[in-house]
Every structure is written in structure tokens, then in C-alpha cells.
mmCIF file of N, CA and C and ligand atoms in Angstrom:
data_model
loop_
_atom_site.group_PDB
_atom_site.id
_atom_site.type_symbol
_atom_site.label_atom_id
_atom_site.label_comp_id
_atom_site.label_asym_id
_atom_site.label_seq_id
_atom_site.Cartn_x
_atom_site.Cartn_y
_atom_site.Cartn_z
ATOM 1 N N UNK A 1 17.848 -19.712 35.837
ATOM 2 C CA UNK A 1 17.586 -20.198 34.474
ATOM 3 C C UNK A 1 16.138 -19.938 34.083
ATOM 4 N N UNK A 2 15.219 -20.238 35.030
ATOM 5 C CA UNK A 2 13.794 -20.016 34.741
ATOM 6 C C UNK A 2 13.534 -18.552 34.386
ATOM 7 N N UNK A 3 14.163 -17.665 35.180
ATOM 8 C CA UNK A 3 13.941 -16.229 34.937
ATOM 9 C C UNK A 3 14.426 -15.852 33.544
ATOM 10 N N UNK A 4 15.578 -16.386 33.185
ATOM 11 C CA UNK A 4 16.135 -16.065 31.876
ATOM 12 C C UNK A 4 15.155 -16.472 30.775
ATOM 13 N N UNK A 5 14.612 -17.685 30.926
ATOM 14 C CA UNK A 5 13.666 -18.161 29.908
ATOM 15 C C UNK A 5 12.440 -17.251 29.845
ATOM 16 N N UNK A 6 11.965 -16.820 31.047
ATOM 17 C CA UNK A 6 10.785 -15.956 31.051
ATOM 18 C C UNK A 6 11.075 -14.623 30.370
ATOM 19 N N UNK A 7 12.255 -14.066 30.665
ATOM 20 C CA UNK A 7 12.600 -12.775 30.065
ATOM 21 C C UNK A 7 12.708 -12.925 28.552
ATOM 22 N N UNK A 8 13.376 -13.988 28.139
ATOM 23 C CA UNK A 8 13.499 -14.231 26.698
ATOM 24 C C UNK A 8 12.125 -14.352 26.053
ATOM 25 N N UNK A 9 11.248 -15.105 26.745
ATOM 26 C CA UNK A 9 9.905 -15.302 26.228
ATOM 27 C C UNK A 9 9.186 -13.983 26.061
ATOM 28 N N UNK A 10 9.327 -13.106 27.057
ATOM 29 C CA UNK A 10 8.629 -11.821 26.974
ATOM 30 C C UNK A 10 9.179 -10.970 25.839
ATOM 31 N N UNK A 11 10.493 -11.011 25.674
ATOM 32 C CA UNK A 11 11.092 -10.226 24.589
ATOM 33 C C UNK A 11 10.571 -10.739 23.249
ATOM 34 N N UNK A 12 10.557 -12.057 23.105
ATOM 35 C CA UNK A 12 10.082 -12.635 21.849
ATOM 36 C C UNK A 12 8.623 -12.278 21.604
ATOM 37 N N UNK A 13 7.801 -12.416 22.665
ATOM 38 C CA UNK A 13 6.373 -12.148 22.500
ATOM 39 C C UNK A 13 6.118 -10.704 22.091
ATOM 40 N N UNK A 14 6.791 -9.760 22.805
ATOM 41 C CA UNK A 14 6.505 -8.361 22.493
ATOM 42 C C UNK A 14 7.021 -8.029 21.093
ATOM 43 N N UNK A 15 8.166 -8.601 20.729
ATOM 44 C CA UNK A 15 8.681 -8.380 19.378
ATOM 45 C C UNK A 15 7.669 -8.842 18.351
ATOM 46 N N UNK A 16 7.077 -10.003 18.589
ATOM 47 C CA UNK A 16 6.124 -10.575 17.651
ATOM 48 C C UNK A 16 4.899 -9.702 17.482
ATOM 49 N N UNK A 17 4.349 -9.216 18.611
ATOM 50 C CA UNK A 17 3.083 -8.505 18.489
ATOM 51 C C UNK A 17 3.273 -7.210 17.687
ATOM 52 N N UNK A 18 4.422 -6.543 17.859
ATOM 53 C CA UNK A 18 4.686 -5.352 17.052
ATOM 54 C C UNK A 18 4.684 -5.690 15.576
ATOM 55 N N UNK A 19 5.402 -6.759 15.269
ATOM 56 C CA UNK A 19 5.530 -7.161 13.875
ATOM 57 C C UNK A 19 4.175 -7.505 13.279
ATOM 58 N N UNK A 20 3.351 -8.209 14.090
ATOM 59 C CA UNK A 20 2.045 -8.611 13.585
ATOM 60 C C UNK A 20 1.194 -7.402 13.239
ATOM 61 N N UNK A 21 1.285 -6.376 14.080
ATOM 62 C CA UNK A 21 0.506 -5.177 13.839
ATOM 63 C C UNK A 21 0.873 -4.581 12.491
ATOM 64 N N UNK A 22 2.186 -4.430 12.285
ATOM 65 C CA UNK A 22 2.658 -3.844 11.046
ATOM 66 C C UNK A 22 2.259 -4.726 9.866
ATOM 67 N N UNK A 23 2.421 -6.016 10.060
ATOM 68 C CA UNK A 23 2.096 -6.963 8.993
ATOM 69 C C UNK A 23 0.636 -6.858 8.592
ATOM 70 N N UNK A 24 -0.250 -6.711 9.590
ATOM 71 C CA UNK A 24 -1.673 -6.675 9.277
ATOM 72 C C UNK A 24 -1.970 -5.512 8.344
ATOM 73 N N UNK A 25 -1.422 -4.329 8.657
ATOM 74 C CA UNK A 25 -1.662 -3.171 7.809
ATOM 75 C C UNK A 25 -1.125 -3.375 6.403
ATOM 76 N N UNK A 26 0.130 -3.832 6.339
ATOM 77 C CA UNK A 26 0.727 -4.018 5.028
ATOM 78 C C UNK A 26 0.032 -5.152 4.278
ATOM 79 N N UNK A 27 -0.389 -6.163 5.031
ATOM 80 C CA UNK A 27 -1.101 -7.279 4.417
ATOM 81 C C UNK A 27 -2.420 -6.787 3.826
ATOM 82 N N UNK A 28 -3.157 -5.970 4.589
ATOM 83 C CA UNK A 28 -4.391 -5.363 4.074
ATOM 84 C C UNK A 28 -4.107 -4.557 2.829
ATOM 85 N N UNK A 29 -3.076 -3.740 2.902
ATOM 86 C CA UNK A 29 -2.724 -2.891 1.775
ATOM 87 C C UNK A 29 -2.423 -3.728 0.553
ATOM 88 N N UNK A 30 -1.709 -4.819 0.784
ATOM 89 C CA UNK A 30 -1.350 -5.694 -0.326
ATOM 90 C C UNK A 30 -2.596 -6.295 -0.969
ATOM 91 N N UNK A 31 -3.501 -6.784 -0.126
ATOM 92 C CA UNK A 31 -4.718 -7.396 -0.664
ATOM 93 C C UNK A 31 -5.579 -6.380 -1.404
ATOM 94 N N UNK A 32 -5.718 -5.184 -0.805
ATOM 95 C CA UNK A 32 -6.539 -4.153 -1.445
ATOM 96 C C UNK A 32 -5.901 -3.683 -2.751
ATOM 97 N N UNK A 33 -4.590 -3.572 -2.742
ATOM 98 C CA UNK A 33 -3.888 -3.173 -3.972
ATOM 99 C C UNK A 33 -4.160 -4.216 -5.064
ATOM 100 N N UNK A 34 -4.108 -5.485 -4.670
ATOM 101 C CA UNK A 34 -4.383 -6.556 -5.628
ATOM 102 C C UNK A 34 -5.793 -6.457 -6.189
ATOM 103 N N UNK A 35 -6.747 -6.075 -5.339
ATOM 104 C CA UNK A 35 -8.144 -6.003 -5.770
ATOM 105 C C UNK A 35 -8.434 -4.769 -6.613
ATOM 106 N N UNK A 36 -7.898 -3.611 -6.212
ATOM 107 C CA UNK A 36 -8.338 -2.356 -6.815
ATOM 108 C C UNK A 36 -7.327 -1.720 -7.766
ATOM 109 N N UNK A 37 -6.072 -2.060 -7.653
ATOM 110 C CA UNK A 37 -5.061 -1.337 -8.425
ATOM 111 C C UNK A 37 -4.319 -2.207 -9.425
ATOM 112 N N UNK A 38 -4.153 -3.490 -9.081
ATOM 113 C CA UNK A 38 -3.267 -4.336 -9.879
ATOM 114 C C UNK A 38 -3.784 -4.572 -11.290
ATOM 115 N N UNK A 39 -5.119 -4.498 -11.495
ATOM 116 C CA UNK A 39 -5.640 -4.735 -12.840
ATOM 117 C C UNK A 39 -5.025 -3.739 -13.821
ATOM 118 N N UNK A 40 -4.758 -2.552 -13.374
ATOM 119 C CA UNK A 40 -4.113 -1.560 -14.240
ATOM 120 C C UNK A 40 -2.607 -1.473 -13.987
ATOM 121 N N UNK A 41 -2.234 -1.257 -12.737
ATOM 122 C CA UNK A 41 -0.820 -0.978 -12.434
ATOM 123 C C UNK A 41 0.024 -2.229 -12.250
ATOM 124 N N UNK A 42 -0.579 -3.411 -12.311
ATOM 125 C CA UNK A 42 0.075 -4.703 -12.075
ATOM 126 C C UNK A 42 0.434 -4.865 -10.588
ATOM 127 N N UNK A 43 0.622 -6.127 -10.190
ATOM 128 C CA UNK A 43 0.945 -6.427 -8.783
ATOM 129 C C UNK A 43 2.203 -5.692 -8.330
ATOM 130 N N UNK A 44 3.115 -5.453 -9.261
ATOM 131 C CA UNK A 44 4.398 -4.829 -8.941
ATOM 132 C C UNK A 44 4.316 -3.304 -8.906
ATOM 133 N N UNK A 45 3.228 -2.741 -9.458
ATOM 134 C CA UNK A 45 3.154 -1.288 -9.569
ATOM 135 C C UNK A 45 3.956 -0.754 -10.754
ATOM 136 N N UNK A 46 4.348 -1.653 -11.663
ATOM 137 C CA UNK A 46 5.148 -1.207 -12.810
ATOM 138 C C UNK A 46 4.301 -0.612 -13.936
ATOM 139 N N UNK A 47 2.985 -0.764 -13.843
ATOM 140 C CA UNK A 47 2.112 -0.204 -14.864
ATOM 141 C C UNK A 47 2.146 -1.002 -16.162
ATOM 142 N N UNK A 48 1.454 -0.484 -17.165
ATOM 143 C CA UNK A 48 1.434 -1.136 -18.475
ATOM 144 C C UNK A 48 1.611 -0.056 -19.517
ATOM 145 N N UNK A 49 2.834 0.120 -19.899
ATOM 146 C CA UNK A 49 3.226 1.203 -20.794
ATOM 147 C C UNK A 49 2.346 1.245 -22.040
ATOM 148 N N UNK A 50 2.134 0.088 -22.666
ATOM 149 C CA UNK A 50 1.404 0.047 -23.936
ATOM 150 C C UNK A 50 -0.058 0.457 -23.773
ATOM 151 N N UNK A 51 -0.598 0.332 -22.577
ATOM 152 C CA UNK A 51 -1.980 0.733 -22.343
ATOM 153 C C UNK A 51 -2.065 2.153 -21.765
ATOM 154 N N UNK A 52 -0.940 2.811 -21.665
ATOM 155 C CA UNK A 52 -0.937 4.181 -21.159
ATOM 156 C C UNK A 52 -1.101 4.251 -19.652
ATOM 157 N N UNK A 53 -0.771 3.171 -18.965
ATOM 158 C CA UNK A 53 -0.878 3.182 -17.502
ATOM 159 C C UNK A 53 0.513 3.317 -16.895
ATOM 160 N N UNK A 54 0.775 4.432 -16.228
ATOM 161 C CA UNK A 54 2.123 4.672 -15.707
ATOM 162 C C UNK A 54 2.436 3.760 -14.529
ATOM 163 N N UNK A 55 3.729 3.583 -14.273
ATOM 164 C CA UNK A 55 4.089 2.891 -13.037
ATOM 165 C C UNK A 55 3.688 3.800 -11.888
ATOM 166 N N UNK A 56 3.308 3.232 -10.778
ATOM 167 C CA UNK A 56 2.985 4.085 -9.630
ATOM 168 C C UNK A 56 3.891 3.759 -8.442
ATOM 169 N N UNK A 57 4.810 2.789 -8.613
ATOM 170 C CA UNK A 57 5.658 2.415 -7.481
ATOM 171 C C UNK A 57 6.808 3.391 -7.259
ATOM 172 N N UNK A 58 6.988 4.346 -8.180
ATOM 173 C CA UNK A 58 8.044 5.342 -7.967
ATOM 174 C C UNK A 58 7.446 6.749 -7.897
ATOM 175 N N UNK A 59 6.159 6.806 -7.558
ATOM 176 C CA UNK A 59 5.490 8.113 -7.545
ATOM 177 C C UNK A 59 6.127 9.077 -6.539
ATOM 178 N N UNK A 60 6.117 10.345 -6.886
ATOM 179 C CA UNK A 60 6.631 11.358 -5.957
ATOM 180 C C UNK A 60 5.547 11.830 -4.994
ATOM 181 N N UNK A 61 4.328 11.353 -5.218
ATOM 182 C CA UNK A 61 3.237 11.764 -4.334
ATOM 183 C C UNK A 61 3.457 11.182 -2.942
ATOM 184 N N UNK A 62 3.019 11.920 -1.913
ATOM 185 C CA UNK A 62 3.160 11.433 -0.536
ATOM 186 C C UNK A 62 2.065 10.415 -0.228
ATOM 187 N N UNK A 63 2.198 9.748 0.900
ATOM 188 C CA UNK A 63 1.178 8.789 1.321
ATOM 189 C C UNK A 63 -0.191 9.469 1.407
ATOM 190 N N UNK A 64 -0.221 10.692 1.947
ATOM 191 C CA UNK A 64 -1.485 11.421 2.047
ATOM 192 C C UNK A 64 -2.067 11.717 0.673
ATOM 193 N N UNK A 65 -1.216 12.140 -0.238
ATOM 194 C CA UNK A 65 -1.691 12.504 -1.572
ATOM 195 C C UNK A 65 -2.240 11.279 -2.309
ATOM 196 N N UNK A 66 -1.537 10.147 -2.164
ATOM 197 C CA UNK A 66 -2.018 8.939 -2.843
ATOM 198 C C UNK A 66 -3.351 8.496 -2.238
ATOM 199 N N UNK A 67 -3.463 8.579 -0.910
ATOM 200 C CA UNK A 67 -4.722 8.185 -0.263
ATOM 201 C C UNK A 67 -5.864 9.057 -0.775
ATOM 202 N N UNK A 68 -5.599 10.332 -0.984
ATOM 203 C CA UNK A 68 -6.621 11.234 -1.488
ATOM 204 C C UNK A 68 -6.915 10.965 -2.970
ATOM 205 N N UNK A 69 -5.858 10.692 -3.735
ATOM 206 C CA UNK A 69 -6.047 10.318 -5.150
ATOM 207 C C UNK A 69 -6.996 9.119 -5.260
ATOM 208 N N UNK A 70 -6.785 8.127 -4.391
ATOM 209 C CA UNK A 70 -7.586 6.903 -4.450
ATOM 210 C C UNK A 70 -9.067 7.218 -4.220
ATOM 211 N N UNK A 71 -9.355 8.036 -3.222
ATOM 212 C CA UNK A 71 -10.762 8.222 -2.849
ATOM 213 C C UNK A 71 -11.463 9.367 -3.580
ATOM 214 N N UNK A 72 -10.754 10.460 -3.830
ATOM 215 C CA UNK A 72 -11.430 11.600 -4.466
ATOM 216 C C UNK A 72 -10.821 12.008 -5.799
ATOM 217 N N UNK A 73 -9.634 11.479 -6.121
ATOM 218 C CA UNK A 73 -9.006 11.806 -7.390
ATOM 219 C C UNK A 73 -8.092 13.016 -7.279
ATOM 220 N N UNK A 74 -7.420 13.305 -8.400
ATOM 221 C CA UNK A 74 -6.473 14.416 -8.456
ATOM 222 C C UNK A 74 -6.655 15.091 -9.804
ATOM 223 N N UNK A 75 -6.631 16.416 -9.810
ATOM 224 C CA UNK A 75 -6.983 17.137 -11.049
ATOM 225 C C UNK A 75 -6.019 16.837 -12.206
ATOM 226 N N UNK A 76 -4.761 16.552 -11.888
ATOM 227 C CA UNK A 76 -3.808 16.263 -12.963
ATOM 228 C C UNK A 76 -3.816 14.794 -13.378
ATOM 229 N N UNK A 77 -4.586 14.000 -12.695
ATOM 230 C CA UNK A 77 -4.579 12.554 -12.972
ATOM 231 C C UNK A 77 -5.997 12.049 -13.229
ATOM 232 N N UNK A 78 -6.711 12.787 -14.076
ATOM 233 C CA UNK A 78 -8.123 12.432 -14.211
ATOM 234 C C UNK A 78 -8.373 11.249 -15.153
ATOM 235 N N UNK A 79 -7.317 10.650 -15.683
ATOM 236 C CA UNK A 79 -7.519 9.407 -16.438
ATOM 237 C C UNK A 79 -7.607 8.201 -15.518
ATOM 238 N N UNK A 80 -7.390 8.429 -14.268
ATOM 239 C CA UNK A 80 -7.493 7.315 -13.320
ATOM 240 C C UNK A 80 -8.843 7.355 -12.602
ATOM 241 N N UNK A 81 -9.498 6.183 -12.483
ATOM 242 C CA UNK A 81 -10.778 6.157 -11.765
ATOM 243 C C UNK A 81 -10.568 6.424 -10.279
ATOM 244 N N UNK A 82 -11.629 6.822 -9.577
ATOM 245 C CA UNK A 82 -11.535 6.980 -8.123
ATOM 246 C C UNK A 82 -12.302 5.849 -7.452
ATOM 247 N N UNK A 83 -12.034 5.669 -6.178
ATOM 248 C CA UNK A 83 -12.627 4.563 -5.430
ATOM 249 C C UNK A 83 -13.286 5.093 -4.153
ATOM 250 N N UNK A 84 -14.406 5.811 -4.325
ATOM 251 C CA UNK A 84 -15.070 6.417 -3.157
ATOM 252 C C UNK A 84 -15.645 5.371 -2.208
ATOM 253 N N UNK A 85 -15.755 4.139 -2.664
ATOM 254 C CA UNK A 85 -16.288 3.079 -1.804
ATOM 255 C C UNK A 85 -15.272 2.625 -0.753
ATOM 256 N N UNK A 86 -13.996 2.998 -0.927
ATOM 257 C CA UNK A 86 -12.986 2.604 0.062
ATOM 258 C C UNK A 86 -13.009 3.578 1.237
ATOM 259 N N UNK A 87 -12.767 3.040 2.431
ATOM 260 C CA UNK A 87 -12.697 3.899 3.612
ATOM 261 C C UNK A 87 -11.334 4.576 3.649
ATOM 262 N N UNK A 88 -11.229 5.606 4.467
ATOM 263 C CA UNK A 88 -9.954 6.292 4.596
ATOM 264 C C UNK A 88 -8.839 5.348 5.085
ATOM 265 N N UNK A 89 -9.071 4.515 6.130
ATOM 266 C CA UNK A 89 -8.019 3.583 6.542
ATOM 267 C C UNK A 89 -7.618 2.609 5.433
ATOM 268 N N UNK A 90 -8.583 2.205 4.616
ATOM 269 C CA UNK A 90 -8.245 1.303 3.507
ATOM 270 C C UNK A 90 -7.358 2.019 2.494
ATOM 271 N N UNK A 91 -7.697 3.272 2.179
ATOM 272 C CA UNK A 91 -6.894 4.034 1.226
ATOM 273 C C UNK A 91 -5.479 4.235 1.777
ATOM 274 N N UNK A 92 -5.369 4.483 3.092
ATOM 275 C CA UNK A 92 -4.045 4.646 3.697
ATOM 276 C C UNK A 92 -3.268 3.335 3.689
ATOM 277 N N UNK A 93 -3.953 2.214 3.912
ATOM 278 C CA UNK A 93 -3.277 0.916 3.879
ATOM 279 C C UNK A 93 -2.696 0.678 2.484
ATOM 280 N N UNK A 94 -3.462 1.012 1.466
ATOM 281 C CA UNK A 94 -2.979 0.816 0.092
ATOM 282 C C UNK A 94 -1.789 1.735 -0.184
ATOM 283 N N UNK A 95 -1.910 3.015 0.174
ATOM 284 C CA UNK A 95 -0.822 3.923 -0.178
ATOM 285 C C UNK A 95 0.435 3.629 0.641
ATOM 286 N N UNK A 96 0.279 3.163 1.897
ATOM 287 C CA UNK A 96 1.476 2.774 2.658
ATOM 288 C C UNK A 96 2.145 1.574 2.020
ATOM 289 N N UNK A 97 1.320 0.624 1.595
ATOM 290 C CA UNK A 97 1.885 -0.565 0.940
ATOM 291 C C UNK A 97 2.633 -0.148 -0.320
ATOM 292 N N UNK A 98 2.008 0.731 -1.107
ATOM 293 C CA UNK A 98 2.623 1.199 -2.357
ATOM 294 C C UNK A 98 3.961 1.877 -2.076
ATOM 295 N N UNK A 99 3.983 2.794 -1.095
ATOM 296 C CA UNK A 99 5.197 3.546 -0.841
ATOM 297 C C UNK A 99 6.260 2.717 -0.116
ATOM 298 N N UNK A 100 5.841 1.932 0.888
ATOM 299 C CA UNK A 100 6.831 1.239 1.721
ATOM 300 C C UNK A 100 7.285 -0.088 1.132
ATOM 301 N N UNK A 101 6.383 -0.793 0.480
ATOM 302 C CA UNK A 101 6.766 -2.116 -0.025
ATOM 303 C C UNK A 101 7.125 -2.088 -1.509
ATOM 304 N N UNK A 102 6.203 -1.628 -2.331
ATOM 305 C CA UNK A 102 6.482 -1.629 -3.769
ATOM 306 C C UNK A 102 7.537 -0.600 -4.117
ATOM 307 N N UNK A 103 7.520 0.529 -3.404
ATOM 308 C CA UNK A 103 8.476 1.593 -3.686
ATOM 309 C C UNK A 103 9.906 1.189 -3.350
ATOM 310 N N UNK A 104 10.038 0.202 -2.462
ATOM 311 C CA UNK A 104 11.365 -0.212 -2.019
ATOM 312 C C UNK A 104 12.064 -1.077 -3.050
ATOM 313 N N UNK A 105 11.343 -1.518 -4.062
ATOM 314 C CA UNK A 105 11.951 -2.436 -5.035
ATOM 315 C C UNK A 105 12.787 -1.719 -6.083
HETATM 316 C C1 LIG B 201 -8.496 1.650 -14.695
HETATM 317 C C2 LIG B 201 -7.057 1.661 -14.517
HETATM 318 C C3 LIG B 201 -6.482 2.140 -13.168
HETATM 319 C C4 LIG B 201 -6.742 1.642 -11.915
HETATM 320 C C5 LIG B 201 -7.684 0.502 -11.543
HETATM 321 C C6 LIG B 201 -5.883 2.376 -11.000
HETATM 322 N N1 LIG B 201 -5.155 3.307 -11.677
HETATM 323 FE FE1 LIG B 201 -3.763 4.565 -10.880
HETATM 324 N N2 LIG B 201 -3.499 5.420 -12.691
HETATM 325 C C7 LIG B 201 -4.161 5.060 -13.858
HETATM 326 C C8 LIG B 201 -3.832 5.996 -14.912
HETATM 327 C C9 LIG B 201 -4.340 5.927 -16.349
HETATM 328 C C10 LIG B 201 -2.969 6.948 -14.340
HETATM 329 C C11 LIG B 201 -2.413 8.201 -15.028
HETATM 330 C C12 LIG B 201 -3.494 9.251 -14.848
HETATM 331 C C13 LIG B 201 -3.336 10.468 -15.701
HETATM 332 O O1 LIG B 201 -2.215 10.751 -16.157
HETATM 333 O O2 LIG B 201 -4.364 11.171 -15.900
HETATM 334 C C14 LIG B 201 -2.752 6.543 -12.943
HETATM 335 C C15 LIG B 201 -1.906 7.204 -12.061
HETATM 336 C C16 LIG B 201 -1.663 6.794 -10.769
HETATM 337 C C17 LIG B 201 -0.707 7.405 -9.863
HETATM 338 C C18 LIG B 201 0.234 8.552 -10.178
HETATM 339 C C19 LIG B 201 1.584 8.013 -10.610
HETATM 340 C C20 LIG B 201 2.580 9.128 -10.785
HETATM 341 O O3 LIG B 201 2.948 9.380 -11.934
HETATM 342 O O4 LIG B 201 2.979 9.719 -9.785
HETATM 343 C C21 LIG B 201 -0.784 6.736 -8.683
HETATM 344 C C22 LIG B 201 0.028 7.003 -7.414
HETATM 345 C C23 LIG B 201 -1.794 5.712 -8.837
HETATM 346 N N3 LIG B 201 -2.296 5.763 -10.124
HETATM 347 C C24 LIG B 201 -2.177 4.850 -7.841
HETATM 348 C C25 LIG B 201 -3.231 3.936 -7.963
HETATM 349 C C26 LIG B 201 -3.730 3.145 -6.865
HETATM 350 C C27 LIG B 201 -3.171 3.162 -5.456
HETATM 351 C C28 LIG B 201 -4.762 2.395 -7.370
HETATM 352 C C29 LIG B 201 -5.666 1.432 -6.616
HETATM 353 C C30 LIG B 201 -6.464 2.010 -5.553
HETATM 354 C C31 LIG B 201 -4.900 2.724 -8.779
HETATM 355 N N4 LIG B 201 -3.957 3.667 -9.087
HETATM 356 C C32 LIG B 201 -5.823 2.145 -9.641
HETATM 357 C C33 LIG B 201 -4.991 3.978 -14.028
HETATM 358 C C34 LIG B 201 -5.503 3.207 -13.007
#
């Protein structure tokens, strides 16, 4: 019985640590999106049609392309500001959150 409990405990613990890792990244992405993107694109990524801000939660751009858009911009999207103050991991956290969480809605 003791062994069973220990094995169960280990399975639970390892399951948790994986989840926490993923959560931290997505959590960072969520917070950064709230700080840097939501003022225009809204928390949902639905944009604000009347202000000429497109939704970005259904973008066809890849995670890499969005991360690059955030930090250096994109020639076809020059109405959007860039955020050179963000680090590359921060830009990736935001674009993963956008694609994996907001895009799933
Ligand atoms: C000041 C308002 C503003 C902010 C802040 C802003 N954006 Fe944008 N975003 C725009 C506008 C305007 C466009 C359309 C650009 C164009 O057509 O030239 C756009 C376009 C985009 C697109 C392309 C959508 C498509 O059609 O594929 C993505 C992706 C995007 N933004 C992501 C982000 C992310 C991520 C952030 C936060 C780091 C952010 N934006 C912050 C205004 C903003």
C-alpha cells in the first residue's frame, strides 16, 4: 500500500511540474498581452473595428512572425507600433499566448 501511495505521489508531482512550466509561459504571455496589446486589440484579441484595429486572434501569421512583428515590425503592418523594449522570450510568450490561447476561442 505504501508503495502504491508513493508511486501515485510521484505521478501527481511530475504531472504538476510539467503543467506549471507551461502555465508560467502562458501566464507571462497573458500578462504581457494585457500590458502591451490589449489597449488596442482588447483582452480577447477581437480588436476594435471602429478604430481600425483588426482582430489578431485569428491571424495567419506564425508564432515566429508575430514575435518578429512585436519587436521589429512588419512592412505590411506599419500602422502597428513596435515594442523593441521587449526581449525575444517575452515576444515569444505573447505570440504563443495569442496563438494557443486566444486563437483557440
Ligand atoms: C496602438 C495600437 C496597437 C497595439 C498596442 C498593438 N497593435 Fe497589433 N495591430 C494594430 C494595427 C492598427 C494593426 C493593423 C496594422 C496595419 O494594417 O498596418 C495591427 C495588426 C496586428 C496583427 C496582424 C493581424 C492580422 O491581420 O494577421 C497582429 C498579429 C498583431 N497586431 C499583434 C499585436 C500584438 C501581439 C500586440 C502586443 C505586443 C499588438 N499587436 C499591439 C494596432 C496595435
